[in-house]
């Protein structure tokens, strides 16, 4: 991972992140899917306000450029103690924040793959997921956008170390990132198989 190899990049990335309270556990939240309805996002917002009221967590939520997603959350969460609404993050900042957080709450498909690879539990803001492997492995929990369900599972991760440890194990559920090297190795070992088959021409009668 480039962040591990480039100390300057890591330092610059960390400096851009809204991590004002290192003594508090960080909850990284993303919500960007356009099919999320306003009333469902309001359930998420209420759960986040109640989580922040614990006083021992800091919540960071990058806002989405789409007004359909951005407006309801901004309206409900702006200025709330313990909740930082930040501009959209680039990939380096997203990975850095993911590595720093205690756990994630997200509807992102990609982050459902990356969180287990970094040993971070993820509460998935969906009723179903295409990344069922993470759920089956115990790295992710489907919470939909029910206020009570989100709050219950988040508090379990915060208050029960054994439960947290069970979800926070490193897991490579979606490959190890070496697929391209294996493809090249296979093609080099079987050069003849890389040629397309000859096409048979049929004469018109």
PDB file of C-alpha atoms in Angstrom:
ATOM      1  CA  UNK A   1       0.000   0.000   0.000  1.00  0.00           C
ATOM      2  CA  UNK A   2       1.454   3.350  -1.044  1.00  0.00           C
ATOM      3  CA  UNK A   3       0.620   5.013   2.289  1.00  0.00           C
ATOM      4  CA  UNK A   4       2.908   2.516   4.028  1.00  0.00           C
ATOM      5  CA  UNK A   5       5.774   3.232   1.640  1.00  0.00           C
ATOM      6  CA  UNK A   6       5.563   7.038   1.423  1.00  0.00           C
ATOM      7  CA  UNK A   7       6.021   8.664   4.834  1.00  0.00           C
ATOM      8  CA  UNK A   8       5.548  12.185   3.436  1.00  0.00           C
ATOM      9  CA  UNK A   9       2.249  11.212   1.804  1.00  0.00           C
ATOM     10  CA  UNK A  10       1.067   9.664   5.059  1.00  0.00           C
ATOM     11  CA  UNK A  11       1.993  12.794   7.049  1.00  0.00           C
ATOM     12  CA  UNK A  12       0.303  15.126   4.550  1.00  0.00           C
ATOM     13  CA  UNK A  13      -2.797  12.959   4.451  1.00  0.00           C
ATOM     14  CA  UNK A  14      -3.100  12.775   8.231  1.00  0.00           C
ATOM     15  CA  UNK A  15      -2.725  16.565   8.463  1.00  0.00           C
ATOM     16  CA  UNK A  16      -5.813  16.997   6.257  1.00  0.00           C
ATOM     17  CA  UNK A  17      -8.021  14.774   8.384  1.00  0.00           C
ATOM     18  CA  UNK A  18     -10.376  16.218  11.018  1.00  0.00           C
ATOM     19  CA  UNK A  19      -8.918  14.243  13.906  1.00  0.00           C
ATOM     20  CA  UNK A  20      -9.114  16.770  16.724  1.00  0.00           C
ATOM     21  CA  UNK A  21      -9.636  14.356  19.621  1.00  0.00           C
ATOM     22  CA  UNK A  22      -7.150  11.466  19.599  1.00  0.00           C
ATOM     23  CA  UNK A  23      -8.420  10.440  23.056  1.00  0.00           C
ATOM     24  CA  UNK A  24     -11.802   9.532  21.576  1.00  0.00           C
ATOM     25  CA  UNK A  25     -12.665   6.527  19.434  1.00  0.00           C
ATOM     26  CA  UNK A  26     -13.314   7.491  15.838  1.00  0.00           C
ATOM     27  CA  UNK A  27     -16.383   6.318  13.930  1.00  0.00           C
ATOM     28  CA  UNK A  28     -16.002   6.786  10.169  1.00  0.00           C
ATOM     29  CA  UNK A  29     -19.358   7.160   8.396  1.00  0.00           C
ATOM     30  CA  UNK A  30     -20.179   7.345   4.686  1.00  0.00           C
ATOM     31  CA  UNK A  31     -23.592   7.484   3.040  1.00  0.00           C
ATOM     32  CA  UNK A  32     -23.715   8.113  -0.687  1.00  0.00           C
ATOM     33  CA  UNK A  33     -26.147   5.789  -2.438  1.00  0.00           C
ATOM     34  CA  UNK A  34     -28.775   7.863  -4.206  1.00  0.00           C
ATOM     35  CA  UNK A  35     -31.540   5.358  -3.607  1.00  0.00           C
ATOM     36  CA  UNK A  36     -31.388   6.172   0.110  1.00  0.00           C
ATOM     37  CA  UNK A  37     -34.646   7.943   0.936  1.00  0.00           C
ATOM     38  CA  UNK A  38     -34.800  11.049   3.101  1.00  0.00           C
ATOM     39  CA  UNK A  39     -36.690   9.333   5.916  1.00  0.00           C
ATOM     40  CA  UNK A  40     -34.107   6.529   6.015  1.00  0.00           C
ATOM     41  CA  UNK A  41     -31.230   9.009   6.165  1.00  0.00           C
ATOM     42  CA  UNK A  42     -32.999  10.748   9.029  1.00  0.00           C
ATOM     43  CA  UNK A  43     -32.878   7.467  10.952  1.00  0.00           C
ATOM     44  CA  UNK A  44     -29.114   7.361  10.422  1.00  0.00           C
ATOM     45  CA  UNK A  45     -28.769  11.000  11.483  1.00  0.00           C
ATOM     46  CA  UNK A  46     -30.693  10.445  14.718  1.00  0.00           C
ATOM     47  CA  UNK A  47     -28.550   7.406  15.526  1.00  0.00           C
ATOM     48  CA  UNK A  48     -25.345   9.402  14.967  1.00  0.00           C
ATOM     49  CA  UNK A  49     -26.524  12.229  17.230  1.00  0.00           C
ATOM     50  CA  UNK A  50     -27.285   9.718  19.979  1.00  0.00           C
ATOM     51  CA  UNK A  51     -23.906   8.023  19.516  1.00  0.00           C
ATOM     52  CA  UNK A  52     -22.071  11.344  19.687  1.00  0.00           C
ATOM     53  CA  UNK A  53     -23.914  12.145  22.923  1.00  0.00           C
ATOM     54  CA  UNK A  54     -21.978   9.323  24.620  1.00  0.00           C
ATOM     55  CA  UNK A  55     -19.070  11.754  24.810  1.00  0.00           C
ATOM     56  CA  UNK A  56     -16.379   9.131  24.179  1.00  0.00           C
ATOM     57  CA  UNK A  57     -16.529   9.008  20.370  1.00  0.00           C
ATOM     58  CA  UNK A  58     -15.809  11.313  17.464  1.00  0.00           C
ATOM     59  CA  UNK A  59     -17.819  10.859  14.264  1.00  0.00           C
ATOM     60  CA  UNK A  60     -16.466  11.912  10.865  1.00  0.00           C
ATOM     61  CA  UNK A  61     -18.797  11.949   7.854  1.00  0.00           C
ATOM     62  CA  UNK A  62     -17.565  13.119   4.425  1.00  0.00           C
ATOM     63  CA  UNK A  63     -20.495  14.807   2.682  1.00  0.00           C
ATOM     64  CA  UNK A  64     -21.589  13.701  -0.782  1.00  0.00           C
ATOM     65  CA  UNK A  65     -21.699  16.175  -3.710  1.00  0.00           C
ATOM     66  CA  UNK A  66     -25.254  15.113  -4.611  1.00  0.00           C
ATOM     67  CA  UNK A  67     -27.807  17.458  -2.951  1.00  0.00           C
ATOM     68  CA  UNK A  68     -30.180  14.494  -2.676  1.00  0.00           C
ATOM     69  CA  UNK A  69     -27.759  12.856  -0.234  1.00  0.00           C
ATOM     70  CA  UNK A  70     -25.953  15.883   1.160  1.00  0.00           C
ATOM     71  CA  UNK A  71     -28.875  18.122   2.137  1.00  0.00           C
ATOM     72  CA  UNK A  72     -30.799  15.880   4.597  1.00  0.00           C
ATOM     73  CA  UNK A  73     -27.652  14.838   6.490  1.00  0.00           C
ATOM     74  CA  UNK A  74     -26.182  18.343   6.569  1.00  0.00           C
ATOM     75  CA  UNK A  75     -29.480  19.750   7.817  1.00  0.00           C
ATOM     76  CA  UNK A  76     -29.722  17.164  10.602  1.00  0.00           C
ATOM     77  CA  UNK A  77     -26.062  17.006  11.676  1.00  0.00           C
ATOM     78  CA  UNK A  78     -24.402  20.367  11.026  1.00  0.00           C
ATOM     79  CA  UNK A  79     -23.087  21.905  14.241  1.00  0.00           C
ATOM     80  CA  UNK A  80     -23.801  18.842  16.378  1.00  0.00           C
ATOM     81  CA  UNK A  81     -21.208  18.215  19.085  1.00  0.00           C
ATOM     82  CA  UNK A  82     -18.914  15.303  18.317  1.00  0.00           C
ATOM     83  CA  UNK A  83     -19.829  15.123  14.615  1.00  0.00           C
ATOM     84  CA  UNK A  84     -17.578  16.514  11.870  1.00  0.00           C
ATOM     85  CA  UNK A  85     -19.027  16.974   8.384  1.00  0.00           C
ATOM     86  CA  UNK A  86     -16.114  17.238   5.964  1.00  0.00           C
ATOM     87  CA  UNK A  87     -15.767  17.691   2.183  1.00  0.00           C
ATOM     88  CA  UNK A  88     -15.457  14.560  -0.001  1.00  0.00           C
ATOM     89  CA  UNK A  89     -12.161  12.747   0.570  1.00  0.00           C
ATOM     90  CA  UNK A  90      -9.714  11.417  -1.987  1.00  0.00           C
ATOM     91  CA  UNK A  91      -8.680   7.765  -1.882  1.00  0.00           C
ATOM     92  CA  UNK A  92      -5.537   8.287   0.218  1.00  0.00           C
ATOM     93  CA  UNK A  93      -7.464  10.213   2.867  1.00  0.00           C
ATOM     94  CA  UNK A  94     -10.255   7.631   2.843  1.00  0.00           C
ATOM     95  CA  UNK A  95      -7.820   4.764   3.450  1.00  0.00           C
ATOM     96  CA  UNK A  96      -5.980   6.739   6.125  1.00  0.00           C
ATOM     97  CA  UNK A  97      -9.242   7.483   7.929  1.00  0.00           C
ATOM     98  CA  UNK A  98     -10.316   3.855   7.596  1.00  0.00           C
ATOM     99  CA  UNK A  99      -7.074   2.716   9.193  1.00  0.00           C
ATOM    100  CA  UNK A 100      -7.468   5.230  12.023  1.00  0.00           C
ATOM    101  CA  UNK A 101     -11.127   4.600  12.868  1.00  0.00           C
ATOM    102  CA  UNK A 102     -12.494   2.244  15.528  1.00  0.00           C
ATOM    103  CA  UNK A 103     -15.154   1.017  13.107  1.00  0.00           C
ATOM    104  CA  UNK A 104     -17.149   2.094  10.050  1.00  0.00           C
ATOM    105  CA  UNK A 105     -20.790   2.760   9.299  1.00  0.00           C
ATOM    106  CA  UNK A 106     -21.305   2.827   5.534  1.00  0.00           C
ATOM    107  CA  UNK A 107     -23.402   1.894   2.515  1.00  0.00           C
ATOM    108  CA  UNK A 108     -20.331   1.703   0.256  1.00  0.00           C
ATOM    109  CA  UNK A 109     -19.706  -1.539  -1.609  1.00  0.00           C
ATOM    110  CA  UNK A 110     -15.982  -0.894  -1.974  1.00  0.00           C
ATOM    111  CA  UNK A 111     -15.484  -0.147   1.710  1.00  0.00           C
ATOM    112  CA  UNK A 112     -17.211  -3.416   2.589  1.00  0.00           C
ATOM    113  CA  UNK A 113     -14.220  -5.052   0.883  1.00  0.00           C
ATOM    114  CA  UNK A 114     -11.507  -2.794   2.276  1.00  0.00           C
ATOM    115  CA  UNK A 115     -12.635  -2.607   5.911  1.00  0.00           C
ATOM    116  CA  UNK A 116     -12.142  -6.355   6.589  1.00  0.00           C
ATOM    117  CA  UNK A 117      -8.742  -6.225   4.863  1.00  0.00           C
ATOM    118  CA  UNK A 118      -7.675  -3.591   7.407  1.00  0.00           C
ATOM    119  CA  UNK A 119      -9.316  -5.310  10.361  1.00  0.00           C
ATOM    120  CA  UNK A 120     -12.077  -2.738  10.807  1.00  0.00           C
ATOM    121  CA  UNK A 121     -15.649  -3.787  11.652  1.00  0.00           C
ATOM    122  CA  UNK A 122     -18.267  -2.281   9.365  1.00  0.00           C
ATOM    123  CA  UNK A 123     -21.975  -1.722   9.955  1.00  0.00           C
ATOM    124  CA  UNK A 124     -23.593  -1.783   6.533  1.00  0.00           C
ATOM    125  CA  UNK A 125     -26.420   0.676   5.872  1.00  0.00           C
ATOM    126  CA  UNK A 126     -28.263  -1.765   3.623  1.00  0.00           C
ATOM    127  CA  UNK A 127     -30.837  -4.493   4.004  1.00  0.00           C
ATOM    128  CA  UNK A 128     -28.979  -6.744   1.533  1.00  0.00           C
ATOM    129  CA  UNK A 129     -25.437  -6.702   0.187  1.00  0.00           C
ATOM    130  CA  UNK A 130     -23.515  -8.053  -2.789  1.00  0.00           C
ATOM    131  CA  UNK A 131     -20.549  -8.598  -0.425  1.00  0.00           C
ATOM    132  CA  UNK A 132     -22.173 -11.362   1.596  1.00  0.00           C
ATOM    133  CA  UNK A 133     -18.729 -12.859   2.249  1.00  0.00           C
ATOM    134  CA  UNK A 134     -18.014 -10.096   4.776  1.00  0.00           C
ATOM    135  CA  UNK A 135     -21.274 -10.750   6.615  1.00  0.00           C
ATOM    136  CA  UNK A 136     -20.730 -14.524   6.633  1.00  0.00           C
ATOM    137  CA  UNK A 137     -17.190 -14.064   7.982  1.00  0.00           C
ATOM    138  CA  UNK A 138     -18.411 -11.882  10.846  1.00  0.00           C
ATOM    139  CA  UNK A 139     -16.608  -8.769   9.596  1.00  0.00           C
ATOM    140  CA  UNK A 140     -19.785  -6.873   8.673  1.00  0.00           C
ATOM    141  CA  UNK A 141     -23.319  -6.543  10.017  1.00  0.00           C
ATOM    142  CA  UNK A 142     -26.318  -5.410   7.984  1.00  0.00           C
ATOM    143  CA  UNK A 143     -28.142  -2.698   9.914  1.00  0.00           C
ATOM    144  CA  UNK A 144     -30.212  -1.035   7.190  1.00  0.00           C
ATOM    145  CA  UNK A 145     -30.961   2.518   8.267  1.00  0.00           C
ATOM    146  CA  UNK A 146     -32.978   1.718  11.353  1.00  0.00           C
ATOM    147  CA  UNK A 147     -32.064   4.174  14.104  1.00  0.00           C
ATOM    148  CA  UNK A 148     -32.351   1.563  16.846  1.00  0.00           C
ATOM    149  CA  UNK A 149     -30.524  -1.155  14.928  1.00  0.00           C
ATOM    150  CA  UNK A 150     -27.605   1.156  14.105  1.00  0.00           C
ATOM    151  CA  UNK A 151     -27.419   2.341  17.701  1.00  0.00           C
ATOM    152  CA  UNK A 152     -27.588  -1.173  19.147  1.00  0.00           C
ATOM    153  CA  UNK A 153     -24.801  -2.578  16.972  1.00  0.00           C
ATOM    154  CA  UNK A 154     -22.592   0.507  17.333  1.00  0.00           C
ATOM    155  CA  UNK A 155     -22.901   0.425  21.124  1.00  0.00           C
ATOM    156  CA  UNK A 156     -22.045  -3.286  21.119  1.00  0.00           C
ATOM    157  CA  UNK A 157     -18.811  -2.525  19.278  1.00  0.00           C
ATOM    158  CA  UNK A 158     -18.023   0.285  21.700  1.00  0.00           C
ATOM    159  CA  UNK A 159     -18.970  -1.438  24.952  1.00  0.00           C
ATOM    160  CA  UNK A 160     -18.066  -5.108  24.444  1.00  0.00           C
ATOM    161  CA  UNK A 161     -14.341  -5.659  23.724  1.00  0.00           C
ATOM    162  CA  UNK A 162     -14.765  -9.371  23.008  1.00  0.00           C
ATOM    163  CA  UNK A 163     -17.426  -8.697  20.376  1.00  0.00           C
ATOM    164  CA  UNK A 164     -15.267  -5.966  18.855  1.00  0.00           C
ATOM    165  CA  UNK A 165     -12.183  -8.202  18.748  1.00  0.00           C
ATOM    166  CA  UNK A 166     -14.146 -10.909  16.957  1.00  0.00           C
ATOM    167  CA  UNK A 167     -15.126  -8.504  14.178  1.00  0.00           C
ATOM    168  CA  UNK A 168     -11.809  -6.634  14.016  1.00  0.00           C
ATOM    169  CA  UNK A 169      -9.631  -9.468  12.722  1.00  0.00           C
ATOM    170  CA  UNK A 170      -7.733  -8.994   9.456  1.00  0.00           C
ATOM    171  CA  UNK A 171      -9.518 -10.856   6.678  1.00  0.00           C
ATOM    172  CA  UNK A 172      -8.708 -11.166   2.982  1.00  0.00           C
ATOM    173  CA  UNK A 173     -12.137 -12.116   1.752  1.00  0.00           C
ATOM    174  CA  UNK A 174     -11.940 -10.688  -1.754  1.00  0.00           C
ATOM    175  CA  UNK A 175      -8.470 -11.753  -2.942  1.00  0.00           C
ATOM    176  CA  UNK A 176      -4.959 -10.688  -2.021  1.00  0.00           C
ATOM    177  CA  UNK A 177      -4.321  -8.073  -4.731  1.00  0.00           C
ATOM    178  CA  UNK A 178      -2.026 -10.329  -6.748  1.00  0.00           C
ATOM    179  CA  UNK A 179      -4.445 -11.374  -9.498  1.00  0.00           C
ATOM    180  CA  UNK A 180      -2.654  -9.384 -12.233  1.00  0.00           C
ATOM    181  CA  UNK A 181       0.698 -10.986 -11.394  1.00  0.00           C
ATOM    182  CA  UNK A 182      -0.865 -14.444 -11.582  1.00  0.00           C
ATOM    183  CA  UNK A 183      -2.457 -13.645 -14.956  1.00  0.00           C
ATOM    184  CA  UNK A 184       0.891 -12.503 -16.380  1.00  0.00           C
ATOM    185  CA  UNK A 185       2.604 -15.591 -14.958  1.00  0.00           C
ATOM    186  CA  UNK A 186       0.002 -17.848 -16.570  1.00  0.00           C
ATOM    187  CA  UNK A 187       0.271 -16.113 -19.947  1.00  0.00           C
ATOM    188  CA  UNK A 188       4.071 -16.344 -19.904  1.00  0.00           C
ATOM    189  CA  UNK A 189       3.903 -20.036 -19.027  1.00  0.00           C
ATOM    190  CA  UNK A 190       1.363 -20.789 -21.766  1.00  0.00           C
ATOM    191  CA  UNK A 191       2.265 -18.502 -24.676  1.00  0.00           C
ATOM    192  CA  UNK A 192       0.405 -20.567 -27.273  1.00  0.00           C
ATOM    193  CA  UNK A 193      -2.846 -20.233 -25.389  1.00  0.00           C
ATOM    194  CA  UNK A 194      -2.722 -16.457 -25.864  1.00  0.00           C
ATOM    195  CA  UNK A 195      -3.295 -16.704 -29.637  1.00  0.00           C
ATOM    196  CA  UNK A 196      -6.927 -16.461 -30.711  1.00  0.00           C
ATOM    197  CA  UNK A 197      -8.301 -19.574 -32.420  1.00  0.00           C
ATOM    198  CA  UNK A 198      -8.320 -19.567 -36.197  1.00  0.00           C
ATOM    199  CA  UNK A 199     -11.638 -18.694 -37.721  1.00  0.00           C
ATOM    200  CA  UNK A 200     -13.105 -21.180 -40.148  1.00  0.00           C
ATOM    201  CA  UNK A 201     -14.519 -19.608 -43.257  1.00  0.00           C
ATOM    202  CA  UNK A 202     -17.575 -21.196 -44.769  1.00  0.00           C
ATOM    203  CA  UNK A 203     -18.042 -20.974 -48.500  1.00  0.00           C
ATOM    204  CA  UNK A 204     -21.322 -19.733 -49.754  1.00  0.00           C
ATOM    205  CA  UNK A 205     -23.166 -22.315 -51.786  1.00  0.00           C
TER     206      UNK A 205
END
